[in-house]
Short mmCIF file of C-alpha atoms in Angstrom, two decimals:
data_model
loop_
_atom_site.label_atom_id
_atom_site.label_comp_id
_atom_site.label_asym_id
_atom_site.label_seq_id
_atom_site.Cartn_x
_atom_site.Cartn_y
_atom_site.Cartn_z
CA ALA A 1 -8.47 -11.42 13.14
CA GLN A 2 -7.66 -10.68 9.53
CA SER A 3 -3.97 -10.93 8.72
CA VAL A 4 -1.45 -11.22 5.92
CA THR A 5 1.79 -13.15 6.39
CA GLN A 6 4.92 -12.92 4.32
CA PRO A 7 7.13 -15.60 5.90
CA ASP A 8 10.38 -14.49 4.26
CA ILE A 9 11.79 -11.22 5.57
CA HIS A 10 14.80 -11.25 3.25
CA ILE A 11 15.57 -13.26 0.10
CA THR A 12 18.73 -13.21 -2.01
CA VAL A 13 18.77 -14.63 -5.54
CA SER A 14 21.26 -14.54 -8.37
CA GLU A 15 20.49 -12.52 -11.46
CA GLY A 16 18.76 -14.77 -14.00
CA ALA A 17 17.48 -17.17 -11.37
CA SER A 18 13.80 -17.78 -10.73
CA LEU A 19 11.96 -16.16 -7.84
CA GLU A 20 9.00 -17.03 -5.65
CA LEU A 21 7.80 -14.78 -2.82
CA ARG A 22 5.27 -16.26 -0.45
CA CYS A 23 2.08 -14.69 0.86
CA ASN A 24 -0.57 -16.26 3.08
CA TYR A 25 -3.71 -14.60 4.35
CA SER A 26 -6.27 -15.26 7.04
CA TYR A 27 -9.70 -13.95 6.13
CA GLY A 28 -13.21 -15.23 6.71
CA ALA A 29 -14.49 -14.04 3.33
CA THR A 30 -13.23 -14.09 -0.25
CA PRO A 31 -10.47 -11.53 -0.62
CA TYR A 32 -9.11 -9.30 -3.31
CA LEU A 33 -5.34 -9.78 -3.53
CA PHE A 34 -2.50 -7.51 -4.62
CA TRP A 35 1.26 -7.38 -4.89
CA TYR A 36 3.09 -4.06 -4.64
CA VAL A 37 6.79 -3.23 -5.01
CA GLN A 38 8.60 -0.44 -3.17
CA SER A 39 12.06 0.86 -4.05
CA PRO A 40 14.04 2.57 -1.27
CA GLY A 41 12.48 5.89 -0.27
CA GLN A 42 9.71 5.50 -2.83
CA GLY A 43 5.98 4.90 -2.85
CA LEU A 44 4.37 1.58 -3.78
CA GLN A 45 3.87 0.43 -7.36
CA LEU A 46 1.09 -2.03 -8.18
CA LEU A 47 2.50 -5.18 -9.80
CA LEU A 48 -0.68 -7.19 -10.18
CA LYS A 49 -4.11 -7.87 -8.73
CA TYR A 50 -6.58 -10.73 -8.37
CA PHE A 51 -10.30 -10.07 -8.13
CA SER A 52 -11.88 -13.19 -9.61
CA GLY A 53 -11.62 -15.63 -12.52
CA ASP A 54 -8.39 -17.23 -13.67
CA THR A 55 -6.30 -17.91 -10.58
CA LEU A 56 -3.03 -17.28 -12.41
CA VAL A 57 -2.64 -13.54 -13.01
CA GLN A 58 -0.04 -11.71 -15.02
CA GLY A 59 1.41 -8.40 -13.97
CA ILE A 60 3.93 -5.83 -15.04
CA LYS A 61 7.70 -6.36 -15.27
CA GLY A 62 7.27 -10.07 -16.04
CA PHE A 63 5.73 -10.99 -12.68
CA GLU A 64 2.87 -13.42 -12.16
CA ALA A 65 1.00 -14.70 -9.11
CA GLU A 66 -1.23 -17.68 -8.40
CA PHE A 67 -4.21 -17.64 -6.06
CA LYS A 68 -4.72 -20.93 -4.23
CA ARG A 69 -7.89 -20.80 -2.16
CA SER A 70 -7.25 -24.16 -0.47
CA GLN A 71 -3.90 -22.92 0.82
CA SER A 72 -4.96 -19.29 1.43
CA SER A 73 -1.94 -18.25 -0.58
CA PHE A 74 -1.08 -15.76 -3.31
CA ASN A 75 2.58 -16.32 -4.18
CA LEU A 76 4.47 -14.03 -6.54
CA ARG A 77 6.78 -15.52 -9.16
CA LYS A 78 9.21 -14.42 -11.83
CA PRO A 79 11.08 -16.87 -14.09
CA SER A 80 14.26 -14.78 -14.44
CA VAL A 81 15.21 -12.02 -12.03
CA HIS A 82 16.94 -8.82 -13.16
CA TRP A 83 19.19 -6.67 -10.97
CA SER A 84 16.58 -3.88 -11.18
CA ASP A 85 14.08 -6.14 -9.34
CA ALA A 86 15.93 -5.56 -6.06
CA ALA A 87 13.34 -3.88 -3.82
CA GLU A 88 10.80 -4.56 -1.07
CA TYR A 89 7.71 -6.52 -2.04
CA PHE A 90 4.39 -6.29 -0.22
CA CYS A 91 1.40 -8.56 -0.44
CA ALA A 92 -1.92 -6.85 0.35
CA VAL A 93 -5.45 -8.09 0.85
CA THR A 94 -8.88 -6.54 1.09
CA LEU A 95 -12.37 -7.95 1.38
CA MET A 96 -14.86 -8.20 -1.47
CA ASP A 97 -17.95 -7.66 0.62
CA THR A 98 -17.33 -4.16 1.94
CA GLY A 99 -17.79 -0.83 0.24
CA ARG A 100 -14.33 0.20 1.28
CA ARG A 101 -11.08 -1.24 0.05
CA ALA A 102 -8.83 -0.70 3.04
CA LEU A 103 -5.72 -2.67 2.20
CA THR A 104 -4.13 -4.89 4.82
CA PHE A 105 -0.45 -5.36 4.07
CA GLY A 106 2.05 -8.01 5.01
CA SER A 107 5.32 -6.96 6.61
CA GLY A 108 7.19 -7.21 3.32
CA THR A 109 9.98 -9.28 1.76
CA ARG A 110 13.22 -7.56 0.85
CA LEU A 111 14.72 -8.96 -2.35
CA GLN A 112 18.44 -8.73 -2.97
CA VAL A 113 19.83 -9.68 -6.40
CA GLN A 114 23.40 -10.92 -6.72
CA PRO A 115 25.28 -10.36 -10.00
CA GLU B 1 -1.73 11.38 -17.21
CA THR B 2 -0.37 12.71 -13.90
CA GLY B 3 0.02 10.21 -11.10
CA VAL B 4 -0.53 10.71 -7.40
CA THR B 5 1.57 13.51 -5.95
CA GLN B 6 2.30 14.35 -2.32
CA SER B 7 3.80 17.33 -0.55
CA PRO B 8 6.06 17.99 1.16
CA THR B 9 8.62 15.26 0.51
CA HIS B 10 10.19 15.52 3.93
CA LEU B 11 9.14 17.24 7.14
CA ILE B 12 10.68 17.60 10.59
CA LYS B 13 8.43 18.56 13.50
CA THR B 14 8.71 18.77 17.26
CA ARG B 15 6.64 16.66 19.64
CA GLY B 16 3.34 18.38 20.43
CA GLN B 17 3.18 20.31 17.15
CA GLN B 18 0.61 19.88 14.39
CA VAL B 19 1.26 18.90 10.77
CA THR B 20 -0.67 18.92 7.50
CA LEU B 21 0.24 16.64 4.62
CA ARG B 22 -1.20 17.05 1.13
CA CYS B 23 -2.12 14.69 -1.68
CA SER B 24 -3.28 15.26 -5.24
CA SER B 25 -5.09 12.26 -6.66
CA GLN B 26 -4.56 10.83 -10.11
CA SER B 27 -6.76 12.34 -12.81
CA GLY B 28 -10.24 10.80 -12.79
CA HIS B 29 -9.90 9.31 -9.30
CA ASN B 30 -12.52 10.25 -6.67
CA THR B 31 -11.23 8.20 -3.74
CA VAL B 32 -8.20 8.85 -1.57
CA SER B 33 -6.79 6.59 1.13
CA TRP B 34 -4.03 7.40 3.62
CA TYR B 35 -1.55 4.93 5.09
CA GLN B 36 1.22 5.16 7.69
CA GLN B 37 4.37 3.12 7.10
CA ALA B 38 6.76 2.85 10.03
CA LEU B 39 10.34 1.87 9.30
CA GLY B 40 10.64 -1.80 8.38
CA GLN B 41 6.90 -2.42 8.36
CA GLY B 42 4.07 -2.62 5.90
CA PRO B 43 1.69 0.31 5.49
CA GLN B 44 -1.18 0.66 7.98
CA PHE B 45 -4.56 2.02 6.85
CA ILE B 46 -5.48 5.37 8.45
CA PHE B 47 -8.69 6.36 6.63
CA GLN B 48 -10.32 6.70 3.24
CA TYR B 49 -12.23 9.59 1.66
CA TYR B 50 -14.80 9.19 -1.10
CA ARG B 51 -16.48 12.22 -2.66
CA GLU B 52 -15.48 14.44 0.26
CA GLU B 53 -16.83 12.10 2.97
CA GLU B 54 -14.88 9.79 5.26
CA ASN B 55 -15.50 6.24 4.05
CA GLY B 56 -13.87 4.15 6.73
CA ARG B 57 -11.14 4.49 9.31
CA GLY B 58 -8.39 2.29 10.67
CA ASN B 59 -7.17 1.97 14.24
CA PHE B 60 -5.80 5.50 14.62
CA PRO B 61 -6.72 8.07 17.31
CA PRO B 62 -8.91 11.12 16.57
CA ARG B 63 -5.87 13.40 16.45
CA PHE B 64 -5.43 11.96 12.94
CA SER B 65 -7.99 13.74 10.77
CA GLY B 66 -8.49 14.40 7.11
CA LEU B 67 -10.27 16.32 4.42
CA GLN B 68 -11.10 15.78 0.78
CA PHE B 69 -11.77 18.73 -1.49
CA PRO B 70 -14.14 19.07 -4.48
CA ASN B 71 -11.24 18.39 -6.86
CA TYR B 72 -10.64 15.16 -4.87
CA SER B 73 -7.29 16.26 -3.49
CA SER B 74 -6.86 15.50 0.19
CA GLU B 75 -5.15 16.54 3.41
CA LEU B 76 -4.02 14.52 6.40
CA ASN B 77 -3.77 16.46 9.66
CA VAL B 78 -2.05 15.17 12.77
CA ASN B 79 -2.36 17.08 16.04
CA ALA B 80 -0.25 16.77 19.18
CA LEU B 81 2.55 14.93 17.41
CA GLU B 82 4.23 12.07 19.22
CA LEU B 83 7.61 10.51 18.55
CA ASP B 84 5.89 7.34 17.29
CA ASP B 85 4.24 9.36 14.54
CA SER B 86 7.59 9.41 12.75
CA ALA B 87 6.92 7.44 9.56
CA LEU B 88 6.39 7.54 5.81
CA TYR B 89 2.84 8.72 5.07
CA LEU B 90 1.44 7.35 1.85
CA CYS B 91 -1.54 8.57 -0.09
CA ALA B 92 -3.30 6.35 -2.61
CA SER B 93 -6.06 7.19 -5.05
CA SER B 94 -8.53 5.05 -7.00
CA TRP B 95 -11.46 5.36 -9.41
CA SER B 96 -13.80 4.27 -6.65
CA PRO B 97 -13.59 2.81 -3.12
CA VAL B 98 -13.70 -0.69 -4.58
CA ARG B 99 -11.01 -0.35 -7.25
CA GLU B 100 -7.26 -0.88 -7.01
CA GLN B 101 -5.23 1.86 -5.35
CA TYR B 102 -2.33 3.79 -6.84
CA PHE B 103 0.20 5.24 -4.44
CA GLY B 104 2.11 8.49 -4.33
CA PRO B 105 5.79 8.76 -3.36
CA GLY B 106 5.01 9.53 0.28
CA THR B 107 5.91 12.18 2.84
CA ARG B 108 8.65 11.32 5.33
CA LEU B 109 7.70 12.81 8.72
CA THR B 110 10.27 12.96 11.51
CA VAL B 111 9.13 13.97 15.00
CA THR B 112 11.88 15.02 17.42
#
């Protein structure tokens, strides 16, 4: 069955420290990959996406992610975290070979930023 | 450019009742997808509408139904509400079924 795993439920980092959020997927075909961020009580904002090409993709708010096919991973990184980055982060995956982009989401990682 | 909007923001219903949630897609978008997000979980795909036709459905019972209108706005209808239907309902729109999705702020439904 297709699935997306975010192994870390909760991560706490200090402001200014680097960040890496993990995402692994299990799909039989080549996926499209996304990271979304959700602030409390809000909808989801698209941070970045990977469709094809360069496996290192840049997104908004200083985030980047790297697609590693051999590891079935799409980890999100930021070199220096700001207090405003505290939120819930969701990795999402969909298949390239369907005419419908139903997103399958991981269970999320809650990021807490210490001053 | 106006983003995706949803109404109402919050809703409280009683078990067994029916509810209609509304979504206005972002300008230029012809595809709308609906997701259910239970507390502490990631969103789950309900269904997608493309040019007024259903274009795929997730693992939800038939009492979850939808519509898309000629202006590409959409409705989600849920009949015979159950307590487990309490969740945040998210609408997302895109330029086509195969493009990235942009989400609205959601409707928080509470079933008592």
